[in-house]
Amino acid sequence: RGFLYPVAKRYAGPWAAGLGTALIFSAAHGSVAALLPLFIFGLLLVALSMLVVLTARQEARRAQEQVDALATDAAVQVRSQLLRAQQGLQALSTHVQEVPARKIITRNESPDIGFDRSINPYRGCEHGCIYCFARPTHAFLGLSPGLDFETRLFAKVNAAEALTRELADPAYKVETIAIGTNTDPYQPIEKRYRIMRRILEVLSAANHPVGIVTKSALVLRDLDILSSMAERGLVKVALSVTTLDAKLARAMEPRASTPSLRLDTLQKLTAAGVPTSVMVAPVIPGLTDMEIEKILERASAAGVTQAGYVLLRLPLEISDLFTEWLTANCPDRAKRVLSLMRSTRGGKLYDAKWGERMRGDGPFAWMIGRRFELAAARLGLNQRSVELRTDLFTPPAMAGQQLRLF
């Protein structure tokens, strides 16, 4: 008993070990013939219990080996993803449809934005920013504002020619054209199509003023044109910086330039004499609003003299897309972020009211505005406005068109 019970307890458990050992011990002290069935039953009970436990332990070991293998594979995948992140994300598989544009300048009468005309060389945007307010425009084409917006793109390949025709129209009145206010003109496919560069060539030749907004360092490719236009007072460039957290930026803006690269781009543009500004946009309450001051400080150190901000806008389908993304990527902050957003939009996730859609309303929105103003004033930002020249405009000469006398 001194040997059998500890062994049985270890491999069969205390209940089976105690019962089996007691039966065997009783049989050993009684009549072998009378208690033989009891003796055999005790042995079988212990043996069966030991077999069950040993089998369970083997299965547990195999399960642990599988878990370890999965963990190893996951670690390899994480290392691979980190390596790809360091080298830049692999190109997303996209389908680009080339479309002709009859007109390329879009007009607007919005009272709360500082321009009345704009150009968008592309529909859809490969940057894939989850919060992009232009996503719902894809629904007008029967496509989804989600993945289709990022992967099914439209390139207006004749944009430069259409722009030349419109600028040559005798009825055209020159004002600054904004580019990049809807989708990014320097998104990855611009490397191949070069539509934005050809647009700049037309504008530069006509001495037409232009304001550019982008998230991409690709804008530096056109520094030769931009610096030439800057010498004539015809261009200013803004880069939007949402966060300085590279990990968060990669999750929100998966194929845009990293925050540090955008700040470096601002510095190079400024050094080349191009007027620059930083857009802290969008400001996401509870997620990125605490970075307002740091972003402005970094931009000021890069030589930027102008700054602005826009509160997160979630019109139409974007509210559901952003909520889903937020819950998946920031589950610990999701409820607070959404609650703060509602506090700035009259209890809703979005309010398109003129004058409030860009800044929001309520105490938290007011605090964001005051923090931005104080930080900008401390850093000497927005001390003077950059006014682009319109008096140099020279309409393009079209073939067969009579020259203007005045």
mmCIF file of N, CA, C and O in Angstrom, residues 341-348 351 361:
data_model
loop_
_atom_site.group_PDB
_atom_site.id
_atom_site.type_symbol
_atom_site.label_atom_id
_atom_site.label_comp_id
_atom_site.label_asym_id
_atom_site.label_seq_id
_atom_site.Cartn_x
_atom_site.Cartn_y
_atom_site.Cartn_z
ATOM 1 N N MET A 341 -17.042 62.834 -29.028
ATOM 2 C CA MET A 341 -17.478 63.293 -30.350
ATOM 3 C C MET A 341 -18.917 63.784 -30.292
ATOM 4 O O MET A 341 -19.251 64.839 -30.856
ATOM 5 N N ARG A 342 -19.765 63.025 -29.616
ATOM 6 C CA ARG A 342 -21.172 63.437 -29.504
ATOM 7 C C ARG A 342 -21.304 64.750 -28.730
ATOM 8 O O ARG A 342 -22.188 65.556 -29.018
ATOM 9 N N SER A 343 -20.408 64.946 -27.771
ATOM 10 C CA SER A 343 -20.485 66.185 -26.988
ATOM 11 C C SER A 343 -20.123 67.406 -27.822
ATOM 12 O O SER A 343 -20.479 68.530 -27.469
ATOM 13 N N THR A 344 -19.400 67.193 -28.926
ATOM 14 C CA THR A 344 -19.024 68.311 -29.789
ATOM 15 C C THR A 344 -19.976 68.478 -30.973
ATOM 16 O O THR A 344 -19.810 69.401 -31.773
ATOM 17 N N ARG A 345 -20.964 67.570 -31.092
ATOM 18 C CA ARG A 345 -21.884 67.608 -32.230
ATOM 19 C C ARG A 345 -23.347 67.574 -31.787
ATOM 20 O O ARG A 345 -24.190 67.007 -32.461
ATOM 21 N N GLY A 346 -23.634 68.162 -30.653
ATOM 22 C CA GLY A 346 -25.014 68.245 -30.198
ATOM 23 C C GLY A 346 -25.654 66.893 -29.937
ATOM 24 O O GLY A 346 -26.849 66.713 -30.171
ATOM 25 N N GLY A 347 -24.874 65.934 -29.454
ATOM 26 C CA GLY A 347 -25.401 64.612 -29.134
ATOM 27 C C GLY A 347 -25.347 63.627 -30.284
ATOM 28 O O GLY A 347 -25.679 62.450 -30.114
ATOM 29 N N LYS A 348 -24.904 64.078 -31.460
ATOM 30 C CA LYS A 348 -24.773 63.206 -32.625
ATOM 31 C C LYS A 348 -23.296 63.013 -32.955
ATOM 32 O O LYS A 348 -22.432 63.730 -32.459
ATOM 33 N N ASP A 351 -22.661 66.702 -37.369
ATOM 34 C CA ASP A 351 -23.635 67.741 -37.673
ATOM 35 C C ASP A 351 -23.045 68.598 -38.793
ATOM 36 O O ASP A 351 -21.974 69.172 -38.641
ATOM 37 N N ASP A 361 -19.083 72.124 -31.618
ATOM 38 C CA ASP A 361 -19.720 73.025 -30.661
ATOM 39 C C ASP A 361 -19.673 72.369 -29.287
ATOM 40 O O ASP A 361 -19.476 71.159 -29.166
#
